[in-house]
PDB file of C-alpha atoms in Angstrom:
ATOM      1  CA  LEU A   1    -120.001 143.883  21.841  1.00 32.00           C
ATOM      2  CA  PHE A   2    -121.959 147.083  21.571  1.00 33.00           C
ATOM      3  CA  ALA A   3    -120.660 150.618  21.736  1.00 38.00           C
ATOM      4  CA  LEU A   4    -122.281 153.034  24.133  1.00 40.00           C
ATOM      5  CA  SER A   5    -123.911 155.816  22.162  1.00 41.00           C
ATOM      6  CA  PRO A   6    -123.360 159.393  23.338  1.00 40.00           C
ATOM      7  CA  SER A   7    -127.027 159.723  24.275  1.00 44.00           C
ATOM      8  CA  ARG A   8    -127.347 156.732  26.591  1.00 53.00           C
ATOM      9  CA  SER A   9    -126.522 156.601  30.275  1.00 64.00           C
ATOM     10  CA  MET A  10    -123.563 154.712  31.677  1.00 80.00           C
ATOM     11  CA  PRO A  11    -124.084 151.508  33.694  1.00 89.00           C
ATOM     12  CA  LEU A  12    -125.070 151.082  37.336  1.00 92.00           C
ATOM     13  CA  VAL A  13    -123.453 148.629  39.761  1.00 94.00           C
ATOM     14  CA  VAL A  14    -125.443 147.729  42.893  1.00 95.00           C
ATOM     15  CA  VAL A  15    -123.241 146.296  45.664  1.00 94.00           C
ATOM     16  CA  THR A  16    -124.982 144.390  48.449  1.00 94.00           C
ATOM     17  CA  GLY A  17    -124.077 142.268  51.457  1.00 93.00           C
ATOM     18  CA  LEU A  18    -124.150 142.045  55.245  1.00 93.00           C
ATOM     19  CA  PRO A  19    -122.477 144.813  57.267  1.00 93.00           C
ATOM     20  CA  THR A  20    -118.650 144.790  57.154  1.00 91.00           C
ATOM     21  CA  THR A  21    -118.263 142.199  54.404  1.00 91.00           C
ATOM     22  CA  GLY A  22    -115.833 144.153  52.229  1.00 90.00           C
ATOM     23  CA  LYS A  23    -118.322 145.983  50.014  1.00 92.00           C
ATOM     24  CA  THR A  24    -116.410 149.267  49.984  1.00 92.00           C
ATOM     25  CA  ARG A  25    -113.087 147.537  49.343  1.00 92.00           C
ATOM     26  CA  ARG A  26    -114.490 145.668  46.365  1.00 93.00           C
ATOM     27  CA  SER A  27    -116.227 148.834  45.121  1.00 93.00           C
ATOM     28  CA  GLU A  28    -112.950 150.749  45.275  1.00 93.00           C
ATOM     29  CA  GLU A  29    -111.122 147.957  43.454  1.00 93.00           C
ATOM     30  CA  LEU A  30    -113.776 148.003  40.719  1.00 93.00           C
ATOM     31  CA  ARG A  31    -113.604 151.809  40.539  1.00 93.00           C
ATOM     32  CA  ASP A  32    -109.815 151.746  40.154  1.00 94.00           C
ATOM     33  CA  PHE A  33    -110.049 149.036  37.476  1.00 93.00           C
ATOM     34  CA  LEU A  34    -112.648 150.920  35.420  1.00 93.00           C
ATOM     35  CA  GLN A  35    -110.776 154.201  35.779  1.00 93.00           C
ATOM     36  CA  ALA A  36    -107.638 152.495  34.485  1.00 94.00           C
ATOM     37  CA  GLN A  37    -109.752 151.411  31.485  1.00 90.00           C
ATOM     38  CA  GLY A  38    -110.600 155.066  30.794  1.00 91.00           C
ATOM     39  CA  HIS A  39    -114.061 155.208  32.403  1.00 90.00           C
ATOM     40  CA  GLU A  40    -115.220 157.928  34.760  1.00 91.00           C
ATOM     41  CA  VAL A  41    -116.651 156.374  37.928  1.00 92.00           C
ATOM     42  CA  SER A  42    -118.698 157.779  40.825  1.00 91.00           C
ATOM     43  CA  LEU A  43    -118.821 155.870  44.108  1.00 93.00           C
ATOM     44  CA  VAL A  44    -121.977 156.519  46.152  1.00 92.00           C
ATOM     45  CA  ASN A  45    -121.884 155.415  49.800  1.00 90.00           C
ATOM     46  CA  GLU A  46    -122.327 156.678  53.344  1.00 88.00           C
ATOM     47  CA  GLU A  47    -118.990 158.487  53.259  1.00 87.00           C
ATOM     48  CA  SER A  48    -119.744 160.395  50.053  1.00 86.00           C
ATOM     49  CA  LEU A  49    -123.148 161.399  51.448  1.00 84.00           C
ATOM     50  CA  TYR A  50    -121.715 162.352  54.883  1.00 83.00           C
ATOM     51  CA  GLN A  51    -123.915 159.815  56.655  1.00 84.00           C
ATOM     52  CA  ASP A  52    -123.295 158.026  59.932  1.00 86.00           C
ATOM     53  CA  ARG A  53    -123.833 154.265  59.673  1.00 85.00           C
ATOM     54  CA  ASN A  54    -125.238 153.751  63.152  1.00 87.00           C
ATOM     55  CA  ARG A  55    -127.477 156.805  62.950  1.00 88.00           C
ATOM     56  CA  ASN A  56    -128.816 155.674  59.567  1.00 88.00           C
ATOM     57  CA  TYR A  57    -130.261 152.520  61.117  1.00 89.00           C
ATOM     58  CA  ALA A  58    -131.159 153.868  64.555  1.00 85.00           C
ATOM     59  CA  SER A  59    -134.808 154.289  63.554  1.00 87.00           C
ATOM     60  CA  VAL A  60    -137.193 153.528  60.716  1.00 88.00           C
ATOM     61  CA  VAL A  61    -137.321 157.203  59.732  1.00 86.00           C
ATOM     62  CA  ASN A  62    -133.531 157.541  59.584  1.00 87.00           C
ATOM     63  CA  GLU A  63    -133.247 154.366  57.543  1.00 89.00           C
ATOM     64  CA  LYS A  64    -135.875 155.530  55.069  1.00 87.00           C
ATOM     65  CA  ASN A  65    -134.183 158.923  54.702  1.00 86.00           C
ATOM     66  CA  ALA A  66    -130.776 157.321  54.159  1.00 87.00           C
ATOM     67  CA  ARG A  67    -132.119 155.092  51.389  1.00 88.00           C
ATOM     68  CA  GLY A  68    -133.834 158.098  49.838  1.00 86.00           C
ATOM     69  CA  GLU A  69    -130.575 160.065  49.784  1.00 86.00           C
ATOM     70  CA  LEU A  70    -128.725 157.136  48.209  1.00 89.00           C
ATOM     71  CA  LYS A  71    -131.358 156.694  45.513  1.00 88.00           C
ATOM     72  CA  SER A  72    -131.423 160.438  44.770  1.00 84.00           C
ATOM     73  CA  ALA A  73    -127.637 160.513  44.427  1.00 86.00           C
ATOM     74  CA  VAL A  74    -127.728 157.579  42.002  1.00 89.00           C
ATOM     75  CA  GLN A  75    -130.422 159.302  39.949  1.00 84.00           C
ATOM     76  CA  ARG A  76    -128.419 162.535  39.805  1.00 82.00           C
ATOM     77  CA  LEU A  77    -125.165 160.870  38.810  1.00 85.00           C
ATOM     78  CA  LEU A  78    -126.401 158.439  36.150  1.00 83.00           C
ATOM     79  CA  ASP A  79    -125.482 160.178  32.911  1.00 78.00           C
ATOM     80  CA  THR A  80    -123.573 159.594  29.689  1.00 74.00           C
ATOM     81  CA  LYS A  81    -120.163 160.228  31.278  1.00 79.00           C
ATOM     82  CA  ARG A  82    -119.699 157.909  34.255  1.00 84.00           C
ATOM     83  CA  VAL A  83    -120.323 154.502  35.768  1.00 91.00           C
ATOM     84  CA  VAL A  84    -122.145 154.710  39.103  1.00 93.00           C
ATOM     85  CA  ILE A  85    -121.399 152.243  41.915  1.00 94.00           C
ATOM     86  CA  ALA A  86    -124.036 152.117  44.677  1.00 93.00           C
ATOM     87  CA  ASP A  87    -121.830 150.955  47.540  1.00 92.00           C
ATOM     88  CA  SER A  88    -124.177 150.239  50.431  1.00 89.00           C
ATOM     89  CA  MET A  89    -125.839 147.250  52.080  1.00 88.00           C
ATOM     90  CA  ASN A  90    -128.889 147.550  49.793  1.00 90.00           C
ATOM     91  CA  PHE A  91    -130.225 144.740  51.960  1.00 90.00           C
ATOM     92  CA  ILE A  92    -133.927 145.082  51.127  1.00 91.00           C
ATOM     93  CA  LYS A  93    -134.963 143.522  47.832  1.00 91.00           C
ATOM     94  CA  GLY A  94    -137.627 146.206  47.401  1.00 92.00           C
ATOM     95  CA  PHE A  95    -134.920 148.880  47.415  1.00 92.00           C
ATOM     96  CA  ARG A  96    -132.787 146.925  44.951  1.00 93.00           C
ATOM     97  CA  TYR A  97    -135.875 146.845  42.737  1.00 92.00           C
ATOM     98  CA  GLU A  98    -136.125 150.642  43.025  1.00 90.00           C
ATOM     99  CA  LEU A  99    -132.517 150.974  41.845  1.00 92.00           C
ATOM    100  CA  PHE A 100    -133.326 148.564  39.012  1.00 91.00           C
ATOM    101  CA  CYS A 101    -136.176 150.877  37.997  1.00 89.00           C
ATOM    102  CA  VAL A 102    -133.793 153.855  38.068  1.00 87.00           C
ATOM    103  CA  ALA A 103    -131.492 152.048  35.611  1.00 88.00           C
ATOM    104  CA  LYS A 104    -134.462 151.029  33.487  1.00 86.00           C
ATOM    105  CA  GLU A 105    -135.800 154.578  33.566  1.00 83.00           C
ATOM    106  CA  VAL A 106    -132.701 155.941  31.868  1.00 82.00           C
ATOM    107  CA  GLY A 107    -132.226 152.905  29.603  1.00 84.00           C
ATOM    108  CA  THR A 108    -128.855 151.627  30.819  1.00 87.00           C
ATOM    109  CA  THR A 109    -127.376 148.331  32.019  1.00 88.00           C
ATOM    110  CA  MET A 110    -126.791 147.231  35.601  1.00 89.00           C
ATOM    111  CA  CYS A 111    -125.508 144.304  37.608  1.00 91.00           C
ATOM    112  CA  THR A 112    -125.612 143.225  41.261  1.00 93.00           C
ATOM    113  CA  VAL A 113    -122.440 142.353  43.159  1.00 93.00           C
ATOM    114  CA  PHE A 114    -123.149 140.267  46.276  1.00 93.00           C
ATOM    115  CA  CYS A 115    -120.451 140.138  48.984  1.00 91.00           C
ATOM    116  CA  ASP A 116    -121.396 136.784  50.483  1.00 90.00           C
ATOM    117  CA  GLU A 117    -119.953 136.134  53.931  1.00 89.00           C
ATOM    118  CA  SER A 118    -121.361 134.238  56.878  1.00 89.00           C
ATOM    119  CA  VAL A 119    -122.947 136.183  59.726  1.00 92.00           C
ATOM    120  CA  ALA A 120    -120.227 134.902  62.068  1.00 91.00           C
ATOM    121  CA  THR A 121    -117.460 136.172  59.769  1.00 90.00           C
ATOM    122  CA  ALA A 122    -119.150 139.536  59.327  1.00 92.00           C
ATOM    123  CA  ARG A 123    -119.658 139.840  63.085  1.00 92.00           C
ATOM    124  CA  ASN A 124    -115.963 139.122  63.753  1.00 92.00           C
ATOM    125  CA  TRP A 125    -114.906 141.742  61.216  1.00 92.00           C
ATOM    126  CA  ASN A 126    -117.334 144.230  62.700  1.00 92.00           C
ATOM    127  CA  GLN A 127    -115.886 143.665  66.172  1.00 92.00           C
ATOM    128  CA  GLU A 128    -112.452 144.461  64.752  1.00 90.00           C
ATOM    129  CA  CYS A 129    -113.394 147.633  62.859  1.00 88.00           C
ATOM    130  CA  GLN A 130    -116.379 148.667  65.062  1.00 87.00           C
ATOM    131  CA  HIS A 131    -118.307 150.220  62.179  1.00 89.00           C
ATOM    132  CA  TYR A 132    -121.682 149.194  63.622  1.00 91.00           C
ATOM    133  CA  ALA A 133    -122.966 148.953  67.155  1.00 91.00           C
ATOM    134  CA  GLU A 134    -123.651 145.337  68.135  1.00 92.00           C
ATOM    135  CA  GLU A 135    -127.424 145.806  68.331  1.00 92.00           C
ATOM    136  CA  VAL A 136    -127.485 147.552  64.933  1.00 92.00           C
ATOM    137  CA  PHE A 137    -125.434 144.757  63.347  1.00 93.00           C
ATOM    138  CA  ASP A 138    -127.719 142.033  64.756  1.00 92.00           C
ATOM    139  CA  ASP A 139    -130.819 143.862  63.521  1.00 92.00           C
ATOM    140  CA  LEU A 140    -129.441 144.342  60.002  1.00 92.00           C
ATOM    141  CA  ALA A 141    -128.146 140.769  59.759  1.00 91.00           C
ATOM    142  CA  GLY A 142    -131.561 139.458  60.800  1.00 92.00           C
ATOM    143  CA  ARG A 143    -133.367 141.506  58.167  1.00 92.00           C
ATOM    144  CA  TYR A 144    -130.982 140.957  55.264  1.00 93.00           C
ATOM    145  CA  GLU A 145    -132.699 139.659  52.109  1.00 92.00           C
ATOM    146  CA  VAL A 146    -130.286 137.600  50.012  1.00 92.00           C
ATOM    147  CA  PRO A 147    -130.298 138.492  46.300  1.00 92.00           C
ATOM    148  CA  ASN A 148    -131.584 135.932  43.827  1.00 89.00           C
ATOM    149  CA  GLY A 149    -130.192 135.824  40.305  1.00 87.00           C
ATOM    150  CA  LYS A 150    -133.557 134.615  39.012  1.00 88.00           C
ATOM    151  CA  ASN A 151    -135.071 138.002  39.874  1.00 90.00           C
ATOM    152  CA  ARG A 152    -134.647 140.472  37.040  1.00 88.00           C
ATOM    153  CA  TRP A 153    -133.704 143.257  39.479  1.00 90.00           C
ATOM    154  CA  ASP A 154    -130.817 141.159  40.893  1.00 91.00           C
ATOM    155  CA  SER A 155    -129.629 139.925  37.512  1.00 87.00           C
ATOM    156  CA  PRO A 156    -126.918 139.555  36.391  1.00 89.00           C
ATOM    157  CA  LEU A 157    -125.742 138.488  39.854  1.00 91.00           C
ATOM    158  CA  ILE A 158    -122.023 138.275  40.609  1.00 91.00           C
ATOM    159  CA  ILE A 159    -121.071 136.669  43.942  1.00 91.00           C
ATOM    160  CA  CYS A 160    -117.862 137.329  45.876  1.00 88.00           C
ATOM    161  CA  SER A 161    -116.523 135.834  49.086  1.00 85.00           C
ATOM    162  CA  THR A 162    -113.164 136.285  50.796  1.00 75.00           C
ATOM    163  CA  SER A 163    -113.821 133.472  53.277  1.00 59.00           C
ATOM    164  CA  ARG A 164    -112.303 130.163  52.203  1.00 44.00           C
ATOM    165  CA  THR A 165    -114.429 128.367  54.771  1.00 43.00           C
ATOM    166  CA  ARG A 166    -117.564 130.039  53.453  1.00 44.00           C
ATOM    167  CA  ILE A 167    -116.871 128.895  49.893  1.00 41.00           C
ATOM    168  CA  ASP A 168    -116.034 125.357  50.964  1.00 42.00           C
ATOM    169  CA  ASN A 169    -119.237 125.092  52.995  1.00 40.00           C
ATOM    170  CA  VAL A 170    -121.347 126.515  50.178  1.00 40.00           C
ATOM    171  CA  ALA A 171    -119.808 124.650  47.279  1.00 38.00           C
ATOM    172  CA  GLY A 172    -118.753 121.448  48.976  1.00 39.00           C
ATOM    173  CA  SER A 173    -115.246 121.850  47.583  1.00 35.00           C
ATOM    174  CA  ARG A 174    -111.828 121.740  49.235  1.00 33.00           C
ATOM    175  CA  ASP A 175    -109.899 122.999  46.224  1.00 36.00           C
ATOM    176  CA  THR A 176    -107.667 125.926  47.214  1.00 36.00           C
ATOM    177  CA  THR A 177    -105.999 126.470  43.849  1.00 36.00           C
ATOM    178  CA  THR A 178    -108.783 127.951  41.712  1.00 32.00           C
ATOM    179  CA  PRO A 179    -109.835 131.609  42.128  1.00 34.00           C
ATOM    180  CA  PHE A 180    -113.536 130.707  42.185  1.00 33.00           C
ATOM    181  CA  ILE A 181    -115.851 127.819  43.068  1.00 31.00           C
ATOM    182  CA  THR A 182    -119.122 126.919  41.348  1.00 31.00           C
ATOM    183  CA  CYS A 183    -121.932 127.248  43.845  1.00 35.00           C
ATOM    184  CA  PRO A 184    -124.833 124.742  43.657  1.00 34.00           C
ATOM    185  CA  MET A 185    -127.093 126.316  46.308  1.00 37.00           C
ATOM    186  CA  PRO A 186    -130.711 126.686  45.069  1.00 37.00           C
ATOM    187  CA  HIS A 187    -130.781 130.491  45.128  1.00 43.00           C
ATOM    188  CA  PHE A 188    -127.288 130.679  43.534  1.00 43.00           C
ATOM    189  CA  HIS A 189    -127.905 128.035  40.882  1.00 42.00           C
ATOM    190  CA  ASP A 190    -125.314 128.120  38.081  1.00 47.00           C
ATOM    191  CA  HIS A 191    -123.524 131.040  39.706  1.00 55.00           C
ATOM    192  CA  THR A 192    -119.842 131.370  40.536  1.00 66.00           C
ATOM    193  CA  VAL A 193    -118.394 132.515  43.854  1.00 72.00           C
ATOM    194  CA  HIS A 194    -115.274 134.634  43.326  1.00 76.00           C
ATOM    195  CA  THR A 195    -112.546 135.013  45.927  1.00 80.00           C
ATOM    196  CA  GLU A 196    -111.084 138.065  44.175  1.00 84.00           C
ATOM    197  CA  THR A 197    -113.092 141.020  42.907  1.00 87.00           C
ATOM    198  CA  PRO A 198    -114.060 139.884  39.358  1.00 86.00           C
ATOM    199  CA  CYS A 199    -113.580 143.271  37.703  1.00 90.00           C
ATOM    200  CA  LYS A 200    -113.399 141.848  34.168  1.00 90.00           C
ATOM    201  CA  GLU A 201    -116.598 139.859  34.649  1.00 89.00           C
ATOM    202  CA  ILE A 202    -118.394 142.886  36.071  1.00 91.00           C
ATOM    203  CA  LYS A 203    -117.260 145.040  33.161  1.00 90.00           C
ATOM    204  CA  ALA A 204    -118.481 142.393  30.713  1.00 89.00           C
ATOM    205  CA  ALA A 205    -121.865 142.274  32.459  1.00 86.00           C
ATOM    206  CA  LEU A 206    -122.143 146.057  32.167  1.00 87.00           C
ATOM    207  CA  PHE A 207    -120.814 146.716  28.684  1.00 86.00           C
ATOM    208  CA  GLU A 208    -121.561 143.496  26.800  1.00 81.00           C
ATOM    209  CA  SER A 209    -125.240 143.031  27.677  1.00 72.00           C
ATOM    210  CA  ASP A 210    -128.416 144.568  26.360  1.00 72.00           C
ATOM    211  CA  ARG A 211    -129.477 147.757  28.070  1.00 71.00           C
ATOM    212  CA  LEU A 212    -132.742 147.872  29.968  1.00 70.00           C
ATOM    213  CA  LYS A 213    -135.647 149.312  28.042  1.00 65.00           C
ATOM    214  CA  PRO A 214    -137.893 151.821  29.837  1.00 62.00           C
ATOM    215  CA  ASN A 215    -141.638 151.253  29.765  1.00 61.00           C
ATOM    216  CA  LYS A 216    -144.543 153.565  30.525  1.00 53.00           C
ATOM    217  CA  SER A 217    -144.275 152.991  34.269  1.00 53.00           C
ATOM    218  CA  THR A 218    -140.580 153.931  34.413  1.00 50.00           C
ATOM    219  CA  MET A 219    -140.222 156.554  31.671  1.00 51.00           C
ATOM    220  CA  VAL A 220    -139.216 160.006  32.876  1.00 49.00           C
ATOM    221  CA  ARG A 221    -141.990 162.508  32.378  1.00 49.00           C
ATOM    222  CA  PRO A 222    -140.673 166.030  31.739  1.00 48.00           C
ATOM    223  CA  VAL A 223    -141.821 168.721  34.120  1.00 47.00           C
ATOM    224  CA  SER A 224    -144.243 170.989  32.283  1.00 49.00           C
ATOM    225  CA  SER A 225    -144.549 174.703  32.929  1.00 52.00           C
ATOM    226  CA  GLY A 226    -147.901 174.048  34.585  1.00 53.00           C
ATOM    227  CA  ASN A 227    -146.499 171.981  37.424  1.00 65.00           C
ATOM    228  CA  LEU A 228    -142.947 173.373  37.504  1.00 68.00           C
ATOM    229  CA  MET A 229    -143.759 175.597  40.465  1.00 69.00           C
ATOM    230  CA  HIS A 230    -145.220 172.636  42.355  1.00 74.00           C
ATOM    231  CA  GLU A 231    -142.108 170.514  41.762  1.00 79.00           C
ATOM    232  CA  VAL A 232    -139.770 173.377  42.657  1.00 80.00           C
ATOM    233  CA  ASP A 233    -141.756 174.246  45.798  1.00 81.00           C
ATOM    234  CA  ARG A 234    -141.509 170.661  46.966  1.00 82.00           C
ATOM    235  CA  ALA A 235    -137.744 170.602  46.330  1.00 85.00           C
ATOM    236  CA  LEU A 236    -137.212 173.928  48.109  1.00 85.00           C
ATOM    237  CA  LYS A 237    -139.297 172.771  51.065  1.00 86.00           C
ATOM    238  CA  ASP A 238    -137.136 169.654  51.378  1.00 86.00           C
ATOM    239  CA  ILE A 239    -133.993 171.801  51.378  1.00 87.00           C
ATOM    240  CA  VAL A 240    -135.424 174.230  53.944  1.00 85.00           C
ATOM    241  CA  MET A 241    -136.442 171.427  56.320  1.00 86.00           C
ATOM    242  CA  THR A 242    -133.079 169.665  55.869  1.00 84.00           C
ATOM    243  CA  VAL A 243    -131.166 172.844  56.748  1.00 84.00           C
ATOM    244  CA  PHE A 244    -133.449 173.591  59.691  1.00 85.00           C
ATOM    245  CA  LYS A 245    -133.204 170.083  61.180  1.00 83.00           C
ATOM    246  CA  ALA A 246    -129.460 169.912  60.556  1.00 81.00           C
ATOM    247  CA  GLN A 247    -128.932 172.685  63.079  1.00 79.00           C
ATOM    248  CA  ASN A 248    -129.733 170.169  65.817  1.00 77.00           C
ATOM    249  CA  ASP A 249    -128.822 166.860  64.175  1.00 73.00           C
ATOM    250  CA  VAL A 250    -125.496 167.671  62.496  1.00 66.00           C
ATOM    251  CA  ALA A 251    -122.295 168.540  64.344  1.00 65.00           C
ATOM    252  CA  PRO A 252    -121.321 172.239  64.128  1.00 63.00           C
ATOM    253  CA  MET A 253    -119.603 173.088  60.823  1.00 62.00           C
ATOM    254  CA  ALA A 254    -119.924 169.456  59.659  1.00 70.00           C
ATOM    255  CA  ALA A 255    -120.407 168.979  55.926  1.00 73.00           C
ATOM    256  CA  MET A 256    -123.690 167.658  54.572  1.00 76.00           C
ATOM    257  CA  VAL A 257    -125.467 167.289  51.235  1.00 78.00           C
ATOM    258  CA  VAL A 258    -128.927 168.823  50.847  1.00 78.00           C
ATOM    259  CA  PRO A 259    -131.660 167.138  48.734  1.00 79.00           C
ATOM    260  CA  ARG A 260    -131.678 167.517  44.935  1.00 77.00           C
ATOM    261  CA  THR A 261    -128.042 168.675  44.849  1.00 78.00           C
ATOM    262  CA  THR A 262    -124.587 167.157  45.112  1.00 73.00           C
ATOM    263  CA  ARG A 263    -122.997 170.215  46.669  1.00 70.00           C
ATOM    264  CA  PRO A 264    -121.685 169.724  50.233  1.00 75.00           C
ATOM    265  CA  VAL A 265    -122.400 172.662  52.539  1.00 78.00           C
ATOM    266  CA  ARG A 266    -122.079 173.581  56.221  1.00 79.00           C
ATOM    267  CA  ILE A 267    -124.433 175.437  58.545  1.00 78.00           C
ATOM    268  CA  CYS A 268    -122.887 178.871  59.134  1.00 78.00           C
ATOM    269  CA  ARG A 269    -125.362 180.201  61.696  1.00 79.00           C
ATOM    270  CA  ARG A 270    -128.558 179.186  63.447  1.00 82.00           C
ATOM    271  CA  VAL A 271    -131.659 180.422  61.681  1.00 82.00           C
ATOM    272  CA  THR A 272    -135.357 180.147  62.462  1.00 86.00           C
ATOM    273  CA  LEU A 273    -137.851 178.334  60.266  1.00 84.00           C
ATOM    274  CA  PRO A 274    -139.810 181.556  59.479  1.00 83.00           C
ATOM    275  CA  GLU A 275    -136.592 183.193  58.250  1.00 86.00           C
ATOM    276  CA  LEU A 276    -135.840 180.211  56.008  1.00 85.00           C
ATOM    277  CA  LYS A 277    -139.347 180.394  54.573  1.00 83.00           C
ATOM    278  CA  ARG A 278    -138.914 184.111  53.891  1.00 84.00           C
ATOM    279  CA  ILE A 279    -135.722 183.351  51.977  1.00 86.00           C
ATOM    280  CA  GLN A 280    -137.611 180.661  50.073  1.00 83.00           C
ATOM    281  CA  GLY A 281    -140.336 183.182  49.201  1.00 81.00           C
ATOM    282  CA  ASN A 282    -137.770 185.679  47.920  1.00 81.00           C
ATOM    283  CA  PHE A 283    -136.212 182.982  45.761  1.00 83.00           C
ATOM    284  CA  HIS A 284    -139.501 182.508  43.871  1.00 76.00           C
ATOM    285  CA  ARG A 285    -138.638 185.544  41.746  1.00 72.00           C
ATOM    286  CA  ILE A 286    -135.596 183.698  40.442  1.00 74.00           C
ATOM    287  CA  VAL A 287    -137.779 180.680  39.687  1.00 75.00           C
ATOM    288  CA  LEU A 288    -140.164 182.809  37.646  1.00 70.00           C
ATOM    289  CA  ALA A 289    -137.241 184.188  35.652  1.00 69.00           C
ATOM    290  CA  ASN A 290    -135.832 180.696  34.951  1.00 68.00           C
ATOM    291  CA  LYS A 291    -138.848 178.620  33.938  1.00 63.00           C
ATOM    292  CA  GLN A 292    -136.777 176.636  31.444  1.00 65.00           C
ATOM    293  CA  ALA A 293    -134.340 175.460  34.118  1.00 70.00           C
ATOM    294  CA  SER A 294    -134.558 171.985  35.646  1.00 76.00           C
ATOM    295  CA  VAL A 295    -135.652 171.372  39.222  1.00 80.00           C
ATOM    296  CA  GLU A 296    -132.124 170.235  40.120  1.00 80.00           C
ATOM    297  CA  MET A 297    -130.588 173.397  38.676  1.00 80.00           C
ATOM    298  CA  LEU A 298    -133.010 175.597  40.600  1.00 82.00           C
ATOM    299  CA  ALA A 299    -132.308 173.625  43.782  1.00 84.00           C
ATOM    300  CA  THR A 300    -128.590 174.305  43.348  1.00 83.00           C
ATOM    301  CA  LEU A 301    -129.334 178.009  42.770  1.00 84.00           C
ATOM    302  CA  PHE A 302    -131.375 178.015  45.979  1.00 85.00           C
ATOM    303  CA  VAL A 303    -128.408 176.637  47.914  1.00 84.00           C
ATOM    304  CA  ASP A 304    -126.324 179.510  46.496  1.00 82.00           C
ATOM    305  CA  PHE A 305    -129.117 181.882  47.506  1.00 83.00           C
ATOM    306  CA  LEU A 306    -128.995 180.548  51.066  1.00 83.00           C
ATOM    307  CA  GLY A 307    -125.242 181.071  51.014  1.00 81.00           C
ATOM    308  CA  LYS A 308    -125.636 184.732  50.090  1.00 80.00           C
ATOM    309  CA  ALA A 309    -128.038 185.082  53.020  1.00 76.00           C
ATOM    310  CA  GLY A 310    -125.315 183.719  55.316  1.00 74.00           C
ATOM    311  CA  THR A 311    -127.285 180.603  56.243  1.00 72.00           C
ATOM    312  CA  VAL A 312    -124.976 177.980  54.715  1.00 70.00           C
ATOM    313  CA  CYS A 313    -121.486 178.031  53.284  1.00 69.00           C
ATOM    314  CA  LYS A 314    -119.611 175.723  50.969  1.00 64.00           C
ATOM    315  CA  ALA A 315    -117.729 172.833  52.535  1.00 58.00           C
ATOM    316  CA  PRO A 316    -113.926 172.873  52.168  1.00 53.00           C
ATOM    317  CA  LEU A 317    -112.486 171.101  49.158  1.00 40.00           C
ATOM    318  CA  ALA A 318    -111.406 168.155  51.329  1.00 39.00           C
ATOM    319  CA  TYR A 319    -115.046 167.476  52.188  1.00 40.00           C
ATOM    320  CA  ARG A 320    -116.395 167.680  48.664  1.00 40.00           C
ATOM    321  CA  THR A 321    -118.235 164.680  47.219  1.00 39.00           C
ATOM    322  CA  GLN A 322    -115.906 162.473  45.208  1.00 38.00           C
ATOM    323  CA  GLU A 323    -117.086 162.021  41.670  1.00 39.00           C
TER     324      GLU A 323
END
């Protein structure tokens, strides 16, 4: 076993599976288990980011933005204090690779938890809970890319299934006494399918394995004073456009999280784009006086600056992001 040094980031857990296959339930069980072991845990999902599932996948643009918000939240939260659980479908292998690169970038460990249920089972559960519209469910199920433990970005791969029929069909076993069944399918070779959330196995995969080593392509390059203004301008522009578009896309007084921050806010009044840009221009004086600050810190200060201008206000405590 190795001890986590104070300077290294805590592990990342990537949860994946078809819609309505128990990903959030298993993520919450893992969170509760790790918290009972004394670890701080952050759960990142649609609820914590104030996203609507059906709206996320209503168009290519919405889907891309939703993945971007999830990845940004994971990047912000990965630090030396907490374990981060990315509780979403993460159904595209390219996106799982991006999350793998995030973990590699900060030099931590990660594992993939696959909630493996049949499409028929997932569809029945979705009809009961009605989380996804039928056409959205069919589209996502058709595009789902099953993780493969032989891929470094999906490894180590831990497979879960609550369906007894699913496990019997996959493993060719009728044993109902053991908590897991060895699965001989080609893409799950030498893997185990767990009926209960294997919290101990997941913890072992996170804390008893070698951490990923960053290379030149994934190492974080510090923002120099020469391009600080460029990076800050891009972050402020993203915030301005998010606030402006939210006036039409988000329900009145609904909480939302703006880019580069984890602070939930609400739109207090309608404001024009030129006015937002004027506020952004005024904020540049604060940027010039805080050149040593990070982009994320300046983005948070800009949200406060918008609040003083009466554009946004903090969300109530009940709507705050759970960390």
